[in-house]
Coordinates of C-alpha atoms and ligand atoms in Angstrom, one line a residue:
X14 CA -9.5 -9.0 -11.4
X15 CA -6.0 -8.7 -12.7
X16 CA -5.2 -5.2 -11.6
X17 CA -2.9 -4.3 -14.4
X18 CA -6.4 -4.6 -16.5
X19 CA -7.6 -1.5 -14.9
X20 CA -4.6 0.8 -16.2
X21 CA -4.3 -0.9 -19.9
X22 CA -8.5 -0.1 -20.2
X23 CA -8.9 3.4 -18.0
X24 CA -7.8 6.5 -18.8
X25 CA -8.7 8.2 -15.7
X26 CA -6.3 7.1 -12.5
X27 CA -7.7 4.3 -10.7
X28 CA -8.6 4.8 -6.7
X29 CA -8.0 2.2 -4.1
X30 CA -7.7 1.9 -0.5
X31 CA -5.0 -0.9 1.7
X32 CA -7.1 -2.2 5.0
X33 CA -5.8 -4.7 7.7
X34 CA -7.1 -6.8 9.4
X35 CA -8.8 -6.1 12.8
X36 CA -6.8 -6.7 15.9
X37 CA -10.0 -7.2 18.1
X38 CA -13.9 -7.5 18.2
X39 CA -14.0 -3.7 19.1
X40 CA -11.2 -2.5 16.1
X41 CA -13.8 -5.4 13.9
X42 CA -16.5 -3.3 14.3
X43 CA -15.3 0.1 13.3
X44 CA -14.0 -1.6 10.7
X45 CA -17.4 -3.1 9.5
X46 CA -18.5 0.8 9.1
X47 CA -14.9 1.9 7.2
X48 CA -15.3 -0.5 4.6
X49 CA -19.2 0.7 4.0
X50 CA -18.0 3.8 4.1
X51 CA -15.0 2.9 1.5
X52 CA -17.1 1.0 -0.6
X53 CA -19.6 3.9 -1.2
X54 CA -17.0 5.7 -3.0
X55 CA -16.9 3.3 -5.5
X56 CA -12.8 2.2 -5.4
X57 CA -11.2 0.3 -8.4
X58 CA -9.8 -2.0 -5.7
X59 CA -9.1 -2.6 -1.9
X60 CA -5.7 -4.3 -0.9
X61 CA -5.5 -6.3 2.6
X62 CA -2.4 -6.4 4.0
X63 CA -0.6 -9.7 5.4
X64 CA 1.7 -10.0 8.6
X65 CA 4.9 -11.2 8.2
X66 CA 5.7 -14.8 9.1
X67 CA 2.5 -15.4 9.0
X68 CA 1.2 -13.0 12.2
X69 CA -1.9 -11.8 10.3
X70 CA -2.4 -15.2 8.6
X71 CA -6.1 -16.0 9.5
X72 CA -7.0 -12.3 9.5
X73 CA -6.0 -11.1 6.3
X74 CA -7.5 -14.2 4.7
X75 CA -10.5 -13.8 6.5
X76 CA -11.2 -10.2 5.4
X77 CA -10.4 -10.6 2.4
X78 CA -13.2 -13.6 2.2
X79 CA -15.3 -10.6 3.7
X80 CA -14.3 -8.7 1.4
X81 CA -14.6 -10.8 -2.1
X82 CA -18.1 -12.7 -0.7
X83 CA -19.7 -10.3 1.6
X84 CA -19.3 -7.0 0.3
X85 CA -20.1 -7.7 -2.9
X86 CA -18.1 -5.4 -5.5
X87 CA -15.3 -5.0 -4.3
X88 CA -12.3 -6.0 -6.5
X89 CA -9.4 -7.0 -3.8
X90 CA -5.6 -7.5 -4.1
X91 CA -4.3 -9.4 -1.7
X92 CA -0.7 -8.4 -0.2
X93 CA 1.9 -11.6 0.8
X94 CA 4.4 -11.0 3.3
X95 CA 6.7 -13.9 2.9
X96 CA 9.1 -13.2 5.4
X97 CA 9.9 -16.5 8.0
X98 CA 7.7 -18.4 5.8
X99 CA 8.7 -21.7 3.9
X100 CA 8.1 -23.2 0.0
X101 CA 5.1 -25.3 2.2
X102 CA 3.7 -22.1 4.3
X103 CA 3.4 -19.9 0.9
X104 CA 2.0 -22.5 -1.4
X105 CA -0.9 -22.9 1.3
X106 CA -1.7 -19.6 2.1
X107 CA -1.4 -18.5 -1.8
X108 CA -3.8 -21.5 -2.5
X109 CA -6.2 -20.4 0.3
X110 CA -6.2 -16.8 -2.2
X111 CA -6.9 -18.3 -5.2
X112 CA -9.3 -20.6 -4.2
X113 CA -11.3 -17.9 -3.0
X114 CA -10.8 -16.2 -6.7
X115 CA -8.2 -13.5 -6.0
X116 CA -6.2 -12.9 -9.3
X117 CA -3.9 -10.0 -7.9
X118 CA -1.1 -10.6 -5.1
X119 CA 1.4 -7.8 -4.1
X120 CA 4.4 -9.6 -2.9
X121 CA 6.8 -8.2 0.0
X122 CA 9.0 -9.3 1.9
X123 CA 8.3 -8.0 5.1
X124 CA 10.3 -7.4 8.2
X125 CA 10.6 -9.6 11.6
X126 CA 7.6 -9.5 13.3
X127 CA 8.0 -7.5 16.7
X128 CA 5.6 -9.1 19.1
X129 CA 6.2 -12.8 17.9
X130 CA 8.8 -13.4 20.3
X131 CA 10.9 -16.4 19.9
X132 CA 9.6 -17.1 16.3
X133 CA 11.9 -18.8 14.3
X134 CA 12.2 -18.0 9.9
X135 CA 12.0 -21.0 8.4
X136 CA 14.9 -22.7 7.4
X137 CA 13.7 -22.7 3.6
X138 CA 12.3 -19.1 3.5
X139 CA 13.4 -16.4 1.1
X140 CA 15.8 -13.3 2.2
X141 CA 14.5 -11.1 -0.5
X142 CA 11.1 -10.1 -2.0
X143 CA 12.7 -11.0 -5.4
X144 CA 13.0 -15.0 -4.5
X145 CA 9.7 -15.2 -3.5
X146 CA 8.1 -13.5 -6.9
X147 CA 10.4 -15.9 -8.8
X148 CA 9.3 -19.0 -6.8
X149 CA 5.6 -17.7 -7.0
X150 CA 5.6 -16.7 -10.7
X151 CA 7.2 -19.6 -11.4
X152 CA 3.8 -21.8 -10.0
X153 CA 0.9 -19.6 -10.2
X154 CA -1.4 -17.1 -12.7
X155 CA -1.5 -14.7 -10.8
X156 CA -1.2 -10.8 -11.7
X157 CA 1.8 -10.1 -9.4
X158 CA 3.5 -6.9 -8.3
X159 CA 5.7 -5.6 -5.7
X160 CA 6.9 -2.6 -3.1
X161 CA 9.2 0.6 -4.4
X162 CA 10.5 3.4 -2.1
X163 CA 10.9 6.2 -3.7
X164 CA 12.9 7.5 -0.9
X165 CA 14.7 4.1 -0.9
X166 CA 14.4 1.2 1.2
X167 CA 15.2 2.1 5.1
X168 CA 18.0 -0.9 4.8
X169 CA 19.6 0.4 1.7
X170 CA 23.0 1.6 1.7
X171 CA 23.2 2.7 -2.0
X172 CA 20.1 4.1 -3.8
X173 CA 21.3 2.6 -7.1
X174 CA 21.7 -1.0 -5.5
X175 CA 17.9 -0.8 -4.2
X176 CA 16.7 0.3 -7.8
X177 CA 18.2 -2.7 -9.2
X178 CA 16.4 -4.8 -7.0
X179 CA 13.4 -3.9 -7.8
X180 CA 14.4 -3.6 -11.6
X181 CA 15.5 -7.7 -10.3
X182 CA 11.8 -7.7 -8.4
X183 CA 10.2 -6.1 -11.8
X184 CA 11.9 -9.4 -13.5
X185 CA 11.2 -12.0 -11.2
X186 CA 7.5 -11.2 -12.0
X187 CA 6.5 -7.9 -10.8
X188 CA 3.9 -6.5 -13.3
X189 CA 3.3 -3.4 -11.2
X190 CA 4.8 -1.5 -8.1
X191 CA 3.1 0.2 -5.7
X192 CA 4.9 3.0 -3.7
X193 CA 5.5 3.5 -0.5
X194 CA 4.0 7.3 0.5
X195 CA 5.9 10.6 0.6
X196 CA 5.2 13.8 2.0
X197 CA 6.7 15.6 -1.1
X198 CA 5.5 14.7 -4.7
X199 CA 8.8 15.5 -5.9
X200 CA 10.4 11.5 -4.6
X201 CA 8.0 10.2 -6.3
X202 CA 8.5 12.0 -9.4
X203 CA 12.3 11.4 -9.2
X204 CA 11.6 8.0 -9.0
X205 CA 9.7 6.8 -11.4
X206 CA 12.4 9.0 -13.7
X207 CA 14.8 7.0 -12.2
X208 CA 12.6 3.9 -12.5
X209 CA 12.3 4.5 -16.3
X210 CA 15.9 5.4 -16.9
X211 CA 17.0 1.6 -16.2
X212 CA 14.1 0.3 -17.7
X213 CA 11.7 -0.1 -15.3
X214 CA 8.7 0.3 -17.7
X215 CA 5.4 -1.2 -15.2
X216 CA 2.9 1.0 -13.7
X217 CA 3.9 2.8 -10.7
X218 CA 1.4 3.7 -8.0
X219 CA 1.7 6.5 -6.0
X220 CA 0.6 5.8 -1.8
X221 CA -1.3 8.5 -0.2
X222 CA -1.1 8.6 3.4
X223 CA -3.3 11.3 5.0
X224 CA -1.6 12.5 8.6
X225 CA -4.2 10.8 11.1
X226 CA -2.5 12.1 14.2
X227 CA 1.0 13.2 15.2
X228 CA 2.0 10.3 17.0
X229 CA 1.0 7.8 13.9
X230 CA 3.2 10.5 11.4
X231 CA 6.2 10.2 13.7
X232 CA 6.3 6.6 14.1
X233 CA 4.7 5.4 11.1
X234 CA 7.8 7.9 8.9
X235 CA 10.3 6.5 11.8
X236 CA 9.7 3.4 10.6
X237 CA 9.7 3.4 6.6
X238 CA 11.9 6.7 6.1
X239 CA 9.4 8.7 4.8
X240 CA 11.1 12.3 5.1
X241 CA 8.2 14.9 7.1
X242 CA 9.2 18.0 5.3
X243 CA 10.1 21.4 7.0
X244 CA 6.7 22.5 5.3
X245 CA 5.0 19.7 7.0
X246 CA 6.8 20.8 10.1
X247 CA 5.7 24.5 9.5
X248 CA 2.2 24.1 8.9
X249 CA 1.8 21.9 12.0
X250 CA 3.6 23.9 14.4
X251 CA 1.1 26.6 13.4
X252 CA -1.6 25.1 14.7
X253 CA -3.6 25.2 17.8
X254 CA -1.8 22.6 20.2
X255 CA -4.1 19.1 20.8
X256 CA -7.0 20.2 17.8
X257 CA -7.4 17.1 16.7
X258 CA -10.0 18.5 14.1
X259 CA -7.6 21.2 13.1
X260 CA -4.9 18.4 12.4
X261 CA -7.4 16.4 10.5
X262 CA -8.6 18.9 8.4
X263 CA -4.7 20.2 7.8
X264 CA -4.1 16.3 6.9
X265 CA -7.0 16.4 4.6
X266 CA -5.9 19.6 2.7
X267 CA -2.2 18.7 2.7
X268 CA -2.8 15.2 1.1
X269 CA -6.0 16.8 -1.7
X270 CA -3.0 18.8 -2.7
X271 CA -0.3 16.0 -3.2
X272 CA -3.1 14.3 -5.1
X273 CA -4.1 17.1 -7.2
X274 CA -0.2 17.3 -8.4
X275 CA 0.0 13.7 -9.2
X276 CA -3.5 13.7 -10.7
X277 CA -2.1 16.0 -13.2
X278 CA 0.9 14.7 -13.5
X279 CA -0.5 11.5 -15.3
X280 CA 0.1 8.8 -12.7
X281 CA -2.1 5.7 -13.3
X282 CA -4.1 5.8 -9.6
X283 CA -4.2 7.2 -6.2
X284 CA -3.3 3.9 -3.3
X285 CA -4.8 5.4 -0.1
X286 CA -3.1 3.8 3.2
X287 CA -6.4 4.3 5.1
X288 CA -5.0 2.7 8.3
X289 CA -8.0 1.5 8.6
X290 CA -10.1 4.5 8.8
X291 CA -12.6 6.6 6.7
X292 CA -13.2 10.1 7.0
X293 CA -9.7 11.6 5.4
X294 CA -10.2 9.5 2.3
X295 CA -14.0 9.9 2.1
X296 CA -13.2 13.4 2.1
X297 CA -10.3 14.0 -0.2
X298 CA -11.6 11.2 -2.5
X299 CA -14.6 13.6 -2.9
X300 CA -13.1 16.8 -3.2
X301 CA -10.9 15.5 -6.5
X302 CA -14.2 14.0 -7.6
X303 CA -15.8 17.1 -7.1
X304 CA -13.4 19.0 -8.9
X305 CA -13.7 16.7 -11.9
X306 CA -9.7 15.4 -11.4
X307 CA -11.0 12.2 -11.1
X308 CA -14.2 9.9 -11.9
Ligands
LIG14 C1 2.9 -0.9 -0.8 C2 3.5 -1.6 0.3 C3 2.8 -2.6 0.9 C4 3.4 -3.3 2.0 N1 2.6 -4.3 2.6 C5 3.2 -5.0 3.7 C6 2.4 -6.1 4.3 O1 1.3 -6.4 3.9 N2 3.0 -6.8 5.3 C7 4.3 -6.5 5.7 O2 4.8 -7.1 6.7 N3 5.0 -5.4 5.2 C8 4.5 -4.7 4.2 N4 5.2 -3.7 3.6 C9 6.5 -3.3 4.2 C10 7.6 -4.2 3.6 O3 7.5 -5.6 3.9 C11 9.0 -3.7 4.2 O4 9.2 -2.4 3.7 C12 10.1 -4.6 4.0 O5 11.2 -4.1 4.8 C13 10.7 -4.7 2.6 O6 9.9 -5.4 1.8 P1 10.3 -5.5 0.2 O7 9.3 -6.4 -0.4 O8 10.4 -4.2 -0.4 O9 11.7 -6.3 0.3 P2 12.9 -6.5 -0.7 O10 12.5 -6.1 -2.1 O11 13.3 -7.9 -0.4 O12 13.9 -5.4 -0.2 C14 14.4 -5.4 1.2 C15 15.8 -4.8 1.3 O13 16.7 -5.7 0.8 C16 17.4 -5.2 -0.3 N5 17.4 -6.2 -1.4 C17 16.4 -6.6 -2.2 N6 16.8 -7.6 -3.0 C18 18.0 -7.9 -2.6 C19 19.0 -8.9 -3.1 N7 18.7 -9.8 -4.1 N8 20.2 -8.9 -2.5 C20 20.5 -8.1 -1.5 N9 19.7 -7.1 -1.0 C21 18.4 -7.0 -1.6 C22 16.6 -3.9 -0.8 O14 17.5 -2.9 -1.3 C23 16.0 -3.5 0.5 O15 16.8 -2.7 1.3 C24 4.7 -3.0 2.5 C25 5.4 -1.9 1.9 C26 4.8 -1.3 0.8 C27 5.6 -0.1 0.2

């Protein structure tokens, strides 16, 4: 499935949930259930993501071979995280993709892997996400599309600089963007203004990220920028201290809303970062559904 497809034929906003792979036989397992769970709400796509230089190589592939031949009917886009790799490294593992029939490939760069101590780029890998959609573009069919911040990229010095790059990513090959997740609609609505204003004109997909646990919020936001709002601050600090459920269902409420707002704002689909798990997104999913916002 070429994903772009799904926004020039639907008129209702798409729903689709990002997975990685699992780290061990215990984290496979729960897994296993996420993805039934997942599946039964019926998702325009999954996406899988892909460790830089390579550290999820064999994982990602091998879910998303789970994913295309095993759970039958589910569309997947595969993500590439070039970082480290060489011409050689991304021509195999993008072969590897194809050959299994993925049509849809969301390219990033990717930062230096932590634990990989010692590992060394590759003396012919690209610095930016843009050279690797050229390169790829340039050598395969697929339906490519890249990363956008609405916040702006936690390395950028000058907003306007990073929009040009992905204007630059949107012309190497980009045919749609999906965008990293906010806690306040309003940067992703600036955004895609600002997007459109330099002539940015692909589909832009808002990312959902439900608030798991406080812990995951603080370090997951530490490392991508995402602003947590005083509101978000506000609402937490109200509740009882260590409730998980209480946390969960505040998570659950807090993101149904963002959705609600984006829903009727006219973006083209909701992108879930599940972190691998169900329940928030089983449950939001069906409260839209139920309230006829989405099919
Ligand atoms: C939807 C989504 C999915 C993701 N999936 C993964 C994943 O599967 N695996 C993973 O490892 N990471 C993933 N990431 C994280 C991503 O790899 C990091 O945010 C990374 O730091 C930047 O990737 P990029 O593709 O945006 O890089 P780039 O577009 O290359 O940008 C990186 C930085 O360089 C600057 N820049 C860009 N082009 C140029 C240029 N030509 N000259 C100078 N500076 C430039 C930009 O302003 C930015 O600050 C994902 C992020 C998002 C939003």
């Amino acid at each position: 499935m070429q994903v772009t497809n799904l926004w020039n034929n639907k008129r209702e906003p798409t729903i689709s949930f990002e997975l990685f792979p699992a780290r061990n036989d215990k984290t496979a397992e729960k897994l296993e259930k996420v993805i039934e769970e997942l599946k039964n709400l019926k998702p325009d796509f999954v996406s899988v993501t892909f460790g830089a230089g390579g550290s999820t190589r064999e994982g990602s592939y091998q879910l998303v071979d789970k994913l295309i031949n095993e759970k039958k009917g589910l569309e997947v886009v595969a993500y590439f995280a070039g970082y480290g790799l060489g011409p050689d490294d991304i021509v195999s593992v993008l072969n590897g993709y194809r050959d299994l029939g993925v049509e849809t490939i969301l390219v990033v760069r990717g930062d230096a892997p932590g634990e990989a101590e010692g590992f060394k780029p590759h003396p012919g890998s690209f610095p930016n996400a843009s050279d690797m959609l050229s390169f790829i573009s340039d050598r395969y069919e697929f339906c490519l599309g890249a990363a956008g911040y609405p916040e702006g990229h936690i390395e950028a010095k000058d907003d306007a600089k990073d929009l040009e790059y992905l204007k630059l990513k949107v012309k190497s090959g980009a045919l749609y963007i999906i965008a990293n997740y906010c806690y306040d609609n309003h940067y992703f609505f600036d955004f895609v203004k600002r997007c459109r204003k330099i002539g940015i004109s692909v589909p832009i997909l808002p990312g959902i990220m439900p608030i798991y646990s406080i812990k995951m919020m603080e370090m997951l936001a530490g490392l991508c920028g995402a602003t947590i709002t005083t509101e978000i601050r506000r609402e937490l600090a109200k509740l009882p201290p260590d409730d998980k459920q209480a946390l969960e269902n505040f998570g659950i409420d807090f993101a149904t809303k963002q959705c609600r707002e984006l829903v009727k704002a006219g973006v083209p689909g909701l992108h879930f970062y599940t972190m691998n798990r169900s329940k928030s997104t089983v449950e939001i999913v069906n409260r839209l559904r139920n309230e006829g916002l989405i099919e």
